[in-house]
GROMACS .gro file of C-alpha atoms in nm:
model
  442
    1UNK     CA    1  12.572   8.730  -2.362
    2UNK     CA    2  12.409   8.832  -2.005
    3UNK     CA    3  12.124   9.094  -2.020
    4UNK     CA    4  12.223   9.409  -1.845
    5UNK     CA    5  12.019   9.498  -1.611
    6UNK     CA    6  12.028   9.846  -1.675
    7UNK     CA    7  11.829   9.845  -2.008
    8UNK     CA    8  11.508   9.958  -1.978
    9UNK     CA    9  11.424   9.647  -2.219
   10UNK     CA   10  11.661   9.413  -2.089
   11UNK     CA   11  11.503   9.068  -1.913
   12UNK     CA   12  11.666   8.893  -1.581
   13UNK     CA   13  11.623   8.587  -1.586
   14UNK     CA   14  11.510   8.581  -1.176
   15UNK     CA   15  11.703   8.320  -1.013
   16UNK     CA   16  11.452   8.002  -0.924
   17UNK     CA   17  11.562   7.828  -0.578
   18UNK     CA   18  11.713   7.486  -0.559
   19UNK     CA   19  11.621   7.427  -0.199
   20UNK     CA   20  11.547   7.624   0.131
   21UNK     CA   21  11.691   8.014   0.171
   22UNK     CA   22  11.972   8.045   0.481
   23UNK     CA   23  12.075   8.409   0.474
   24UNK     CA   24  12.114   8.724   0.664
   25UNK     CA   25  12.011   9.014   0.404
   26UNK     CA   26  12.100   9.380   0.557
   27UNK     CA   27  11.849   9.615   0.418
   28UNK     CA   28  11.891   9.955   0.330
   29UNK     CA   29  11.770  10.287   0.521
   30UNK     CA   30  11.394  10.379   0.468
   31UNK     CA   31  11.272  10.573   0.213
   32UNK     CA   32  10.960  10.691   0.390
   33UNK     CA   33  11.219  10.795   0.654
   34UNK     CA   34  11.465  10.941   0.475
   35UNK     CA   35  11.280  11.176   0.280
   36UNK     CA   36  11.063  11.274   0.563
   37UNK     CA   37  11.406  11.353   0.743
   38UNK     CA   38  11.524  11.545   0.480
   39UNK     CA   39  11.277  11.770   0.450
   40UNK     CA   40  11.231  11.837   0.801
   41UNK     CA   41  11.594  11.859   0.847
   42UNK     CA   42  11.602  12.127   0.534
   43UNK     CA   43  11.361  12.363   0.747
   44UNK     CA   44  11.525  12.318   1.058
   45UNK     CA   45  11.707  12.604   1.226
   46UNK     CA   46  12.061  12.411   1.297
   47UNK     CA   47  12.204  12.163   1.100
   48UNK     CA   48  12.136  11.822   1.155
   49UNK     CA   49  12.283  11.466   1.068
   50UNK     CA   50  12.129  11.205   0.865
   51UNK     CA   51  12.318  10.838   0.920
   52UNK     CA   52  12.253  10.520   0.707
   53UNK     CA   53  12.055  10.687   0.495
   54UNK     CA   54  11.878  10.569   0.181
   55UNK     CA   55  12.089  10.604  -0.138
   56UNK     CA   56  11.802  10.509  -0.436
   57UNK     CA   57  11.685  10.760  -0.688
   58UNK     CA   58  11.382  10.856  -0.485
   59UNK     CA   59  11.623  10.984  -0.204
   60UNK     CA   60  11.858  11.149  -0.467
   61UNK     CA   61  11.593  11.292  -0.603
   62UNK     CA   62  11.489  11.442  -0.275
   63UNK     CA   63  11.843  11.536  -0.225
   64UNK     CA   64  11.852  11.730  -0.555
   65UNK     CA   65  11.539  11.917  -0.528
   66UNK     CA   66  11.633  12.091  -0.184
   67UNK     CA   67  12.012  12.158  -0.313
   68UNK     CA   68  11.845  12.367  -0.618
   69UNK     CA   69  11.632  12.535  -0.353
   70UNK     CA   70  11.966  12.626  -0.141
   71UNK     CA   71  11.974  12.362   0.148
   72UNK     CA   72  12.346  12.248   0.142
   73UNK     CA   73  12.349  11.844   0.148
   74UNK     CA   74  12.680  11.734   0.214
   75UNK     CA   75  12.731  11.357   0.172
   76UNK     CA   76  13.002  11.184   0.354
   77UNK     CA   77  13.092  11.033   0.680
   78UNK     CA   78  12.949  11.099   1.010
   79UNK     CA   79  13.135  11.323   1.288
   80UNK     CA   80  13.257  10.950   1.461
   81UNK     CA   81  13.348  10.779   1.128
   82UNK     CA   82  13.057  10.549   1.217
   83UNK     CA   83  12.957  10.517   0.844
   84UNK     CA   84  12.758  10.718   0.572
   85UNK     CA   85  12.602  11.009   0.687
   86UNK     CA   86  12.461  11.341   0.541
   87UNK     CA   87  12.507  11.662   0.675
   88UNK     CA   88  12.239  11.909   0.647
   89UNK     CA   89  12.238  12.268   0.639
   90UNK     CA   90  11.954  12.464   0.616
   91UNK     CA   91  11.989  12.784   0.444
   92UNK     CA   92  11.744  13.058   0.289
   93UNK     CA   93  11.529  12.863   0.050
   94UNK     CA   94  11.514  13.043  -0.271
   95UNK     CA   95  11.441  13.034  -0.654
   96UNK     CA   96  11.456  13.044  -0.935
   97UNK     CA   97  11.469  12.626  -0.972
   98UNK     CA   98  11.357  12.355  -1.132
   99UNK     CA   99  11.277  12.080  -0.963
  100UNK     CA  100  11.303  11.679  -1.108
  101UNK     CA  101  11.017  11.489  -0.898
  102UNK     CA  102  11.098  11.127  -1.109
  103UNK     CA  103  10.818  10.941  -1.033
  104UNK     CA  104  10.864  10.984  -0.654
  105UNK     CA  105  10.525  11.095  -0.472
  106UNK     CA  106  10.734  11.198  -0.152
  107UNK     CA  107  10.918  11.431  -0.383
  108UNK     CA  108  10.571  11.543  -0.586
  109UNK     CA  109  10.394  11.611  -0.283
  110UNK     CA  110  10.613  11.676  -0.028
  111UNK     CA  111  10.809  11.948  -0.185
  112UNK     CA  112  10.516  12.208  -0.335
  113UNK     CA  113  10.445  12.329   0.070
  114UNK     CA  114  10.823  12.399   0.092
  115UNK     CA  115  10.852  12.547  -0.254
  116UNK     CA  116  10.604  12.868  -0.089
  117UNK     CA  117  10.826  12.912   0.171
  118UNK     CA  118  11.119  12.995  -0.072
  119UNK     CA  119  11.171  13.324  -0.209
  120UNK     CA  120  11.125  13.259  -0.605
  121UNK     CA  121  10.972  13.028  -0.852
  122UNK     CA  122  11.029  12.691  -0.813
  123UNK     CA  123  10.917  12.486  -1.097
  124UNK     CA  124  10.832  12.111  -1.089
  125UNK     CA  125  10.864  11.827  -1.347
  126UNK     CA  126  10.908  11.482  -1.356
  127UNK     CA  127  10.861  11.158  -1.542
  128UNK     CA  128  10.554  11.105  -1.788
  129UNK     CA  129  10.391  10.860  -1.502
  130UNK     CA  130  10.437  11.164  -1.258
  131UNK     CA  131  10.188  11.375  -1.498
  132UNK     CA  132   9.928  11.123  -1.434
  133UNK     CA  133   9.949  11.093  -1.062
  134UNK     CA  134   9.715  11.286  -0.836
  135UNK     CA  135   9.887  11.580  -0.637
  136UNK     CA  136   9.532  11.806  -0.645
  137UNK     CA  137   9.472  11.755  -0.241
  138UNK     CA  138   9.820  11.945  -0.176
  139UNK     CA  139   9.791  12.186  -0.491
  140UNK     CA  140   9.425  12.284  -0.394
  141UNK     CA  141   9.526  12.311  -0.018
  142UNK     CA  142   9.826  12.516  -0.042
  143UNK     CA  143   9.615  12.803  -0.216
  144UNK     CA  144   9.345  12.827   0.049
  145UNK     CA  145   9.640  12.905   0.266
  146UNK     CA  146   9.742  13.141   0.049
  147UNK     CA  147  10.007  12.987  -0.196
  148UNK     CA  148  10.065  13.098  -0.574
  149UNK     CA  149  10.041  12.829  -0.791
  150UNK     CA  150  10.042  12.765  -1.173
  151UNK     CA  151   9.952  12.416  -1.291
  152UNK     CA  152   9.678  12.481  -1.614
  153UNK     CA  153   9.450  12.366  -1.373
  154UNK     CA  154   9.552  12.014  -1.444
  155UNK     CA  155   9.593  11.952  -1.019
  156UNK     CA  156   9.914  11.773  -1.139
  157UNK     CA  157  10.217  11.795  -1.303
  158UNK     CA  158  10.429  11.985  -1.409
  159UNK     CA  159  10.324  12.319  -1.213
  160UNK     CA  160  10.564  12.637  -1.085
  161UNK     CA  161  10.507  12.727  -0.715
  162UNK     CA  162  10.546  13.121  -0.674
  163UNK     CA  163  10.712  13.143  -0.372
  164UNK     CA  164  10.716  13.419  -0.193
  165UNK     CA  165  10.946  13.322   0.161
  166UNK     CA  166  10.628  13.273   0.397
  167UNK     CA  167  10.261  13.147   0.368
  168UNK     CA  168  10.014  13.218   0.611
  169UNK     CA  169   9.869  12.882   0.689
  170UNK     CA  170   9.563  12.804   0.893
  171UNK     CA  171   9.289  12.565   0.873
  172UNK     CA  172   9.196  12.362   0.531
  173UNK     CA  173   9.010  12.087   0.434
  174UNK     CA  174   9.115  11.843   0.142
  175UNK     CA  175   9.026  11.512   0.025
  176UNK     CA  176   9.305  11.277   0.121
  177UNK     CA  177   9.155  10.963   0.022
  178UNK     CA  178   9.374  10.928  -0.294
  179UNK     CA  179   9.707  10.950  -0.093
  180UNK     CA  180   9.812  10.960   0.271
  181UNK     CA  181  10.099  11.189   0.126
  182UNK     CA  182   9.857  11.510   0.103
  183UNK     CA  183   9.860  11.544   0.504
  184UNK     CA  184  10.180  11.428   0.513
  185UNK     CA  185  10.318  11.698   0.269
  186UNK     CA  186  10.131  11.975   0.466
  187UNK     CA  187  10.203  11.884   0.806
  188UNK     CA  188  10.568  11.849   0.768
  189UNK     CA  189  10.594  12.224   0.689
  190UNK     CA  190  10.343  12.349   0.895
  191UNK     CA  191  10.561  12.465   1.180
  192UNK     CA  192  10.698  12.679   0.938
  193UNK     CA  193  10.398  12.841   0.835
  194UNK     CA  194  10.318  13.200   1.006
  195UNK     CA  195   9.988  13.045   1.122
  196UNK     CA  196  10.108  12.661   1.162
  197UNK     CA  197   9.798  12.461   0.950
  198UNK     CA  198   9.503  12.265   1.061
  199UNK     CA  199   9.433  11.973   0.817
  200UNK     CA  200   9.103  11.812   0.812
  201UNK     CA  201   9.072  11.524   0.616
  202UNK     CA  202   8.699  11.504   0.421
  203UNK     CA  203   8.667  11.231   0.218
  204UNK     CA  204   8.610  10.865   0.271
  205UNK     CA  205   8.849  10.644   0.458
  206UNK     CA  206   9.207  10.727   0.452
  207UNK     CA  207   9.456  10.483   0.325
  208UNK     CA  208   9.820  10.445   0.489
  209UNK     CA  209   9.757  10.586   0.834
  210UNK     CA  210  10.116  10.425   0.958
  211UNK     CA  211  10.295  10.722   0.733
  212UNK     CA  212  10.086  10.953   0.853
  213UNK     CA  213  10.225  10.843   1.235
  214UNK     CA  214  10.535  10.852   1.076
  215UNK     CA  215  10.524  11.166   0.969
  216UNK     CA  216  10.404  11.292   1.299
  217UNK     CA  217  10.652  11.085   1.524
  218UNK     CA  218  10.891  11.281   1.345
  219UNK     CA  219  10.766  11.600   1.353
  220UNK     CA  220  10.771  11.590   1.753
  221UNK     CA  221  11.112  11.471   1.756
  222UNK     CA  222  11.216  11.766   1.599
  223UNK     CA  223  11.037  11.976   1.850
  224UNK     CA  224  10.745  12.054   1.677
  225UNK     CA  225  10.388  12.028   1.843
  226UNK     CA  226  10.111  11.853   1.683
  227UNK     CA  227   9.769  11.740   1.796
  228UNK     CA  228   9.666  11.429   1.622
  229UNK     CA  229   9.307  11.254   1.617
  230UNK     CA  230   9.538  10.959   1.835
  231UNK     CA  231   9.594  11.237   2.077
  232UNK     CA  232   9.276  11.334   2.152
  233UNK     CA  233   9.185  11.584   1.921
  234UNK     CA  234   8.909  11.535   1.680
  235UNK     CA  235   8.873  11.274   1.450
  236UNK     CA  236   9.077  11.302   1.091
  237UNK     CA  237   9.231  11.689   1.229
  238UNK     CA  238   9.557  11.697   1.270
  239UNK     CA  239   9.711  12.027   1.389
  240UNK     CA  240  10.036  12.180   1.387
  241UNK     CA  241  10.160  12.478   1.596
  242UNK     CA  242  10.405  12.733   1.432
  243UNK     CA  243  10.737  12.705   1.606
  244UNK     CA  244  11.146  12.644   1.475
  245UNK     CA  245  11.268  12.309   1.445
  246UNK     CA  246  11.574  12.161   1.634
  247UNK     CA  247  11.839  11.998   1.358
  248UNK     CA  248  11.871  11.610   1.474
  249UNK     CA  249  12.142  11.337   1.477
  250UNK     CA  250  11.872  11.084   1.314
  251UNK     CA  251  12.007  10.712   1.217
  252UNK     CA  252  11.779  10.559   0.969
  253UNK     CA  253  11.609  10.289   0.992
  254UNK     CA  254  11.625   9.958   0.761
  255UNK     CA  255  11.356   9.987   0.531
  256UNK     CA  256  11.087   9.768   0.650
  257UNK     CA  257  10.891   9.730   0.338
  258UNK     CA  258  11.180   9.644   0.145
  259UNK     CA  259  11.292   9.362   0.312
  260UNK     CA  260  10.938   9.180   0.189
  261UNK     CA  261  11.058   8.967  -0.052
  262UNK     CA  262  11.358   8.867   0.113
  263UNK     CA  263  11.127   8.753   0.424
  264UNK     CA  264  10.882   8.607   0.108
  265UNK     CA  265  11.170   8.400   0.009
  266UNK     CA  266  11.214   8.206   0.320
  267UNK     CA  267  10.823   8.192   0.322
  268UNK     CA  268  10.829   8.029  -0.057
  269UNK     CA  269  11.128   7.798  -0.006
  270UNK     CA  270  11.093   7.683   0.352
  271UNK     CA  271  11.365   7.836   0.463
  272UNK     CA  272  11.499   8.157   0.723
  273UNK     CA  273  11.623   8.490   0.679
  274UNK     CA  274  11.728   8.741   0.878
  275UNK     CA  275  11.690   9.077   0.846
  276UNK     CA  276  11.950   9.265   1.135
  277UNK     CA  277  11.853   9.580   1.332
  278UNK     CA  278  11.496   9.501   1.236
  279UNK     CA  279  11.332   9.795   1.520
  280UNK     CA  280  11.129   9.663   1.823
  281UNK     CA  281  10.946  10.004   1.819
  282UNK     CA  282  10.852  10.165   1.435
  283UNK     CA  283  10.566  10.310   1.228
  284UNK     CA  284  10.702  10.185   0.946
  285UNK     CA  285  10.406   9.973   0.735
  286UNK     CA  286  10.623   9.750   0.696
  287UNK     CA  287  10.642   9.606   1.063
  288UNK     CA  288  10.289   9.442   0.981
  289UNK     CA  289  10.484   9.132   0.731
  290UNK     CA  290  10.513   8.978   1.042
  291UNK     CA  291  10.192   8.926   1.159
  292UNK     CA  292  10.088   8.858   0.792
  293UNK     CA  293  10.363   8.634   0.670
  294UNK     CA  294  10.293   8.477   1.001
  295UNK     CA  295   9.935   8.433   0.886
  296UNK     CA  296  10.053   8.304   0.574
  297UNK     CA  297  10.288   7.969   0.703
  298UNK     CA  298  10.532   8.130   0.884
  299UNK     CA  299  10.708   8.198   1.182
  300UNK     CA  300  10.920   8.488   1.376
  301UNK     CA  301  11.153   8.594   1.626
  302UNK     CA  302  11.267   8.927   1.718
  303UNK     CA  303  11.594   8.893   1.885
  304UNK     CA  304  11.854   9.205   1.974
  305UNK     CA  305  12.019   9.100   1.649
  306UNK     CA  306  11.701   9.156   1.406
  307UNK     CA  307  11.434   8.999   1.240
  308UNK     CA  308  11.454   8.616   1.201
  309UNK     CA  309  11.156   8.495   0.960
  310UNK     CA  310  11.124   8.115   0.922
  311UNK     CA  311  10.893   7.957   0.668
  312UNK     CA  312  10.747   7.639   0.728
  313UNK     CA  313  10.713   7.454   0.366
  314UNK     CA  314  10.360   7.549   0.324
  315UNK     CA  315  10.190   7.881   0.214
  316UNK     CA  316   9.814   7.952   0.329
  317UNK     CA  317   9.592   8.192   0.148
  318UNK     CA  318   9.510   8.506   0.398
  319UNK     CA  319   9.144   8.762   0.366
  320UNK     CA  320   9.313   9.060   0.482
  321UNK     CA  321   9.235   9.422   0.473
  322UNK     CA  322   9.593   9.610   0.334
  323UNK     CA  323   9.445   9.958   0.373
  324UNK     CA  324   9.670  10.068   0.583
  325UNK     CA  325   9.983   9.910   0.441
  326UNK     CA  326   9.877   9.910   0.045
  327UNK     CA  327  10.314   9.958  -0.049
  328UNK     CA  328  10.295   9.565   0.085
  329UNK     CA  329  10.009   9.466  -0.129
  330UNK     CA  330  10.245   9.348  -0.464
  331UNK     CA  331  10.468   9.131  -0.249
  332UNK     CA  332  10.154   8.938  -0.078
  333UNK     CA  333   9.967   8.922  -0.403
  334UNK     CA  334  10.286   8.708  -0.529
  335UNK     CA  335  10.303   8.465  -0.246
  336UNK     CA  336   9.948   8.426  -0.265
  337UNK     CA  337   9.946   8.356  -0.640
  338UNK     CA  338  10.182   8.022  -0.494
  339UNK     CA  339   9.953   7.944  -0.174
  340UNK     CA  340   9.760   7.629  -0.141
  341UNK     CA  341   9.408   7.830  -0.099
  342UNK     CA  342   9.231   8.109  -0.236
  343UNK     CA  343   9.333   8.489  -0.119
  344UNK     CA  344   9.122   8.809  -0.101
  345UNK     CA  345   9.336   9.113  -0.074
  346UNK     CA  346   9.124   9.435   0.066
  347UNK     CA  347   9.113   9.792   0.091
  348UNK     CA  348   9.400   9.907  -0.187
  349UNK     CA  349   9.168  10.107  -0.472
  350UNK     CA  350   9.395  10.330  -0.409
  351UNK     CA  351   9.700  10.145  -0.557
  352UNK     CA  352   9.543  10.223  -0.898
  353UNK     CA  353   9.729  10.580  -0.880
  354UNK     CA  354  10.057  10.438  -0.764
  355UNK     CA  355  10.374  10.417  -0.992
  356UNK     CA  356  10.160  10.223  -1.230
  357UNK     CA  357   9.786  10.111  -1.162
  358UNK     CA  358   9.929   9.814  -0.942
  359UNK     CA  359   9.586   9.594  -0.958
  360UNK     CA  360   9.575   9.590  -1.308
  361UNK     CA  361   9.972   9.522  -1.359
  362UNK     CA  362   9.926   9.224  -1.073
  363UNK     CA  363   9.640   9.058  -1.211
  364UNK     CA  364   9.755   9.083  -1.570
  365UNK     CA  365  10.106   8.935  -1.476
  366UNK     CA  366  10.063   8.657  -1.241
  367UNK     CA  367   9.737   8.558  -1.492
  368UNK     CA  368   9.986   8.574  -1.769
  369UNK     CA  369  10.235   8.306  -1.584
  370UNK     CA  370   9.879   8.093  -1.580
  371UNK     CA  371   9.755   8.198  -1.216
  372UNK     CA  372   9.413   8.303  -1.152
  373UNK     CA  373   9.332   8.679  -1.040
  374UNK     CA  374   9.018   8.876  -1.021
  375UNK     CA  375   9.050   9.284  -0.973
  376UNK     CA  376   8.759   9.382  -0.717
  377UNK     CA  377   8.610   9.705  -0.687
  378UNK     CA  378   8.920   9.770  -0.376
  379UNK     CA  379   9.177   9.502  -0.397
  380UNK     CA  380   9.230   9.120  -0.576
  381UNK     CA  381   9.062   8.790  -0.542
  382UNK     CA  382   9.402   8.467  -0.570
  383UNK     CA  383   9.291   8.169  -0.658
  384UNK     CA  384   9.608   7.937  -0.645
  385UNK     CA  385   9.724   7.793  -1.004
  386UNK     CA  386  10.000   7.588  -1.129
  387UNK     CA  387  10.266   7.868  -1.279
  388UNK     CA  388  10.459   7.858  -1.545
  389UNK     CA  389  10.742   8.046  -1.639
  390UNK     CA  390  10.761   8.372  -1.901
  391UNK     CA  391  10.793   8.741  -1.897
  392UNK     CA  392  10.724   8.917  -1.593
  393UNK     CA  393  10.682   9.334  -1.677
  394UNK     CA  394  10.710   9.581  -1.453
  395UNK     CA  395  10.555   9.923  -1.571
  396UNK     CA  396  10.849  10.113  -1.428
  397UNK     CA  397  10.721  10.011  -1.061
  398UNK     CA  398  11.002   9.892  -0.835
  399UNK     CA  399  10.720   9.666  -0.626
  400UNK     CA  400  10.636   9.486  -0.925
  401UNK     CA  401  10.940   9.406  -0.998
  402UNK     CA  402  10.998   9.213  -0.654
  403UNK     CA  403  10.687   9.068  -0.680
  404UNK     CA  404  10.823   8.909  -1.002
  405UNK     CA  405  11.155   8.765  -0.834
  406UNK     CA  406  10.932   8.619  -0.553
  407UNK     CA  407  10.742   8.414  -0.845
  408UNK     CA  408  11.064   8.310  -0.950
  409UNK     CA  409  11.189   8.144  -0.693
  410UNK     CA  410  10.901   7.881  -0.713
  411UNK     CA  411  10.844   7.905  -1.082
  412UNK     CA  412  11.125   7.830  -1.338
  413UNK     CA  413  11.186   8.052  -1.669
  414UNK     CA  414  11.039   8.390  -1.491
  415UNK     CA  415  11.184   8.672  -1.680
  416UNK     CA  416  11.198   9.019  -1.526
  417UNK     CA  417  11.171   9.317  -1.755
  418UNK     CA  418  11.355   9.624  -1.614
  419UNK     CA  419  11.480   9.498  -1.318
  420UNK     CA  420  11.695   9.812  -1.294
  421UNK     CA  421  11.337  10.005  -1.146
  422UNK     CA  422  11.436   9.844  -0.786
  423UNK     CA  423  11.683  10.141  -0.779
  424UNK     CA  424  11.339  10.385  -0.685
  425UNK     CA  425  11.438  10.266  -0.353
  426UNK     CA  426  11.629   9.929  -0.351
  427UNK     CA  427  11.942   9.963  -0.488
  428UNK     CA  428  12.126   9.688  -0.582
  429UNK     CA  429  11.843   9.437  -0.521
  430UNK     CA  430  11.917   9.228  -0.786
  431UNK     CA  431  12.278   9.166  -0.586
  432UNK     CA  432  12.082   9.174  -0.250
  433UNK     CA  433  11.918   8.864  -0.412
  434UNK     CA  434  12.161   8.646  -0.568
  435UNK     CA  435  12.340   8.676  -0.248
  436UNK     CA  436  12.056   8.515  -0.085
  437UNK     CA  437  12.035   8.282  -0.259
  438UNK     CA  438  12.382   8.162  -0.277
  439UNK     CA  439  12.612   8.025  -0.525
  440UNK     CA  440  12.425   7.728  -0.637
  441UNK     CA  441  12.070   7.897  -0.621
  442UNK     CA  442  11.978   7.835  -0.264
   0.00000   0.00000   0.00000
């Protein structure tokens, strides 16, 4: 009997490639663009549209948490019939609700700044993972700006946000070196705030910059004015100015970071992919595989049709700093566990408070399928063994378990456990990935 994939315990056998990958893979919306929308589109002053977004339980999560505060979501097609689109309506925010964050940190962090401005309590909750993951930088923020919050002063989950329809806002340091998400969170309803807010960031370097261009990119485009270290102001100080926000027609774009271990599969196999409507201007991460996939053996093209990523047969080691892009880190980590020289992977301690601790999960793993990693004080050390095949686990972390079905391509008798986690933000991927591959494996 086939597993089904939908068991938390159930194993998928991932499919191991015959020969070289030929395939056009179409990717679904961003996350880290979706839910930024969302938000932003829920504290707008019109209503807005939202095309191709991202339907995954991070995004539906999203989606419920601002319906219980009072935004009206309306799912459907857009005003052309051009495809799936969501209609936003922004509405008084108000409580009482209870709020289910999964495991999502967009959801965790981004929602506590717009649970002030709602008139009631908003309570959140969320998986057990979610109770372990650190949300003190927004939770400690939001009450020097004069938020109400109860959380047993755990600076986590669960915690009730006493909202009370405004907060002042203003200036405020925090410690962001945990997660990129605390600025993030605060800036994106800052033009709200009566005061707009002023975010200095304190502590040592801070990881994922690209989301926190993201998150600004999008903020202007809604009409909101911020003053960024990039801008000229000072160094890790971002401000925003109080002001309404203009509802948007947005189309989402593919998600970037997503379609890693499709372009890993032509990387591992020799062979091409392409990935359509792949943007020739983003912030996304993501947008970096090519210049490290490049790195790594292979080649690209970006055409007016997409991404087309080429492998060449053989896959080099890489010493690269992934500070900036740590979501990409699981995906390399696998290639470079079937490279033909040694890897050091830099600058991610902070993936130790992701879904699961990610360095521990990736060097226990790929050492368990016989490979050779070392966990450094910031990131992993590859050296390059023969594989072998056997259970792959994913600790409820949708990144782990791609980084398993990249293994398997090269390495027979890989089992995935819970491949059903890829729904956190890539649905269907086990679909997405026999399709790829084919009928007869490649």
């Amino acid at each position: 009997m086939a597993a089904n994939p939908t068991a938390p315990t159930a194993l998928w056998p991932a499919p191991h490639a015959r020969g070289a990958v030929d395939a056009t893979v179409h990717v679904p919306g961003s996350k880290s663009v979706t839910n930024r929308a969302l938000v932003l589109a829920a504290l707008a002053s019109e209503p807005g549209w939202l095309r191709r977004p991202l339907r995954s339980r991070d995004t539906l999560l999203m989606a419920g948490a601002l319906r219980a505060m009072g935004v009206g979501i309306d799912e459907g097609v857009g005003p052309d019939g051009s495809g799936e689109a969501w209609r936003v309506i922004p509405a008084g925010l108000r409580g009482p609700a209870t709020v289910d964050v999964g495991n999502a940190g967009t959801v965790m962090r981004f929602l506590p700044p717009v649970a002030t401005l709602a008139a009631g309590d908003i309570r959140f909750d969320g998986d057990p993972r979610s109770y372990e993951r650190p949300l003190h930088g927004v939770i400690d923020a939001l009450r020097v700006l004069g938020a109400r919050i109860d959380d047993d002063s755990r600076g986590a989950l669960p915690l009730t946000v006493h909202g009370g329809g405004a907060l002042d806002g203003g200036p405020v340091s925090i410690d962001a070196s945990s997660s990129s998400q605390f600025v993030s969170a605060l800036l994106l309803s800052g033009p709200r705030f009566n005061q707009g807010v002023e975010v200095r960031h304190t502590g040592r370097s801070l990881p994922s910059l690209p989301h926190i261009r993201m998150t600004v990119d999008m903020l202007r485009a809604v009409g909101a004015q911020v003053d960024t270290p990039e801008s000229g102001g000072e160094p890790n100080v971002w401000r925003v100015t109080p002001g309404a926000l203009l509802g948007r027609d947005l189309t989402v774009e593919p998600d970037l970071s997503n379609a890693q271990p499709f372009l890993a599969a032509a990387l591992v196999t020799g062979g091409r992919v392409l990935i359509p409507d792949w943007p020739s201007r983003t912030t996304q991460p993501g947008d970096r595989l090519r210049e490290i996939f490049t790195e790594m053996g292979g080649s690209c093209e970006l055409t007016e049709y997409g991404l087309e990523f080429t492998g060449s047969g053989r896959i080099h080691g890489i010493d690269v700093d992934l500070g900036d892009v740590g979501e990409l880190t699981p995906g390399i980590a696998a290639v470079a566990a079937l490279a033909d020289t040694p890897s050091t992977l830099r600058g991610v301690s902070h993936l130790r408070l992701h879904e699961t601790d990610r360095l521990a999960a990736l060097t226990k793993e790929i050492n368990e399928l016989g490979g050779d990693v070392t966990e450094t004080a910031d990131g992993l050390r590859i050296r390059p063994r023969k594989l072998h095949g056997g259970v792959f686990h994913t600790y409820e972390d949708h990144r782990m378990a791609t980084a398993g079905a990249i293994i398997g391509l090269a390495v027979a008798d890989v089992q995935i456990e819970n491949v059903a986690t890829t729904a956190k933000t890539l649905p269907d991927f086990p679909d997405l990935w026999t399709g790829m591959l084919g009928s007869d494996g490649a």
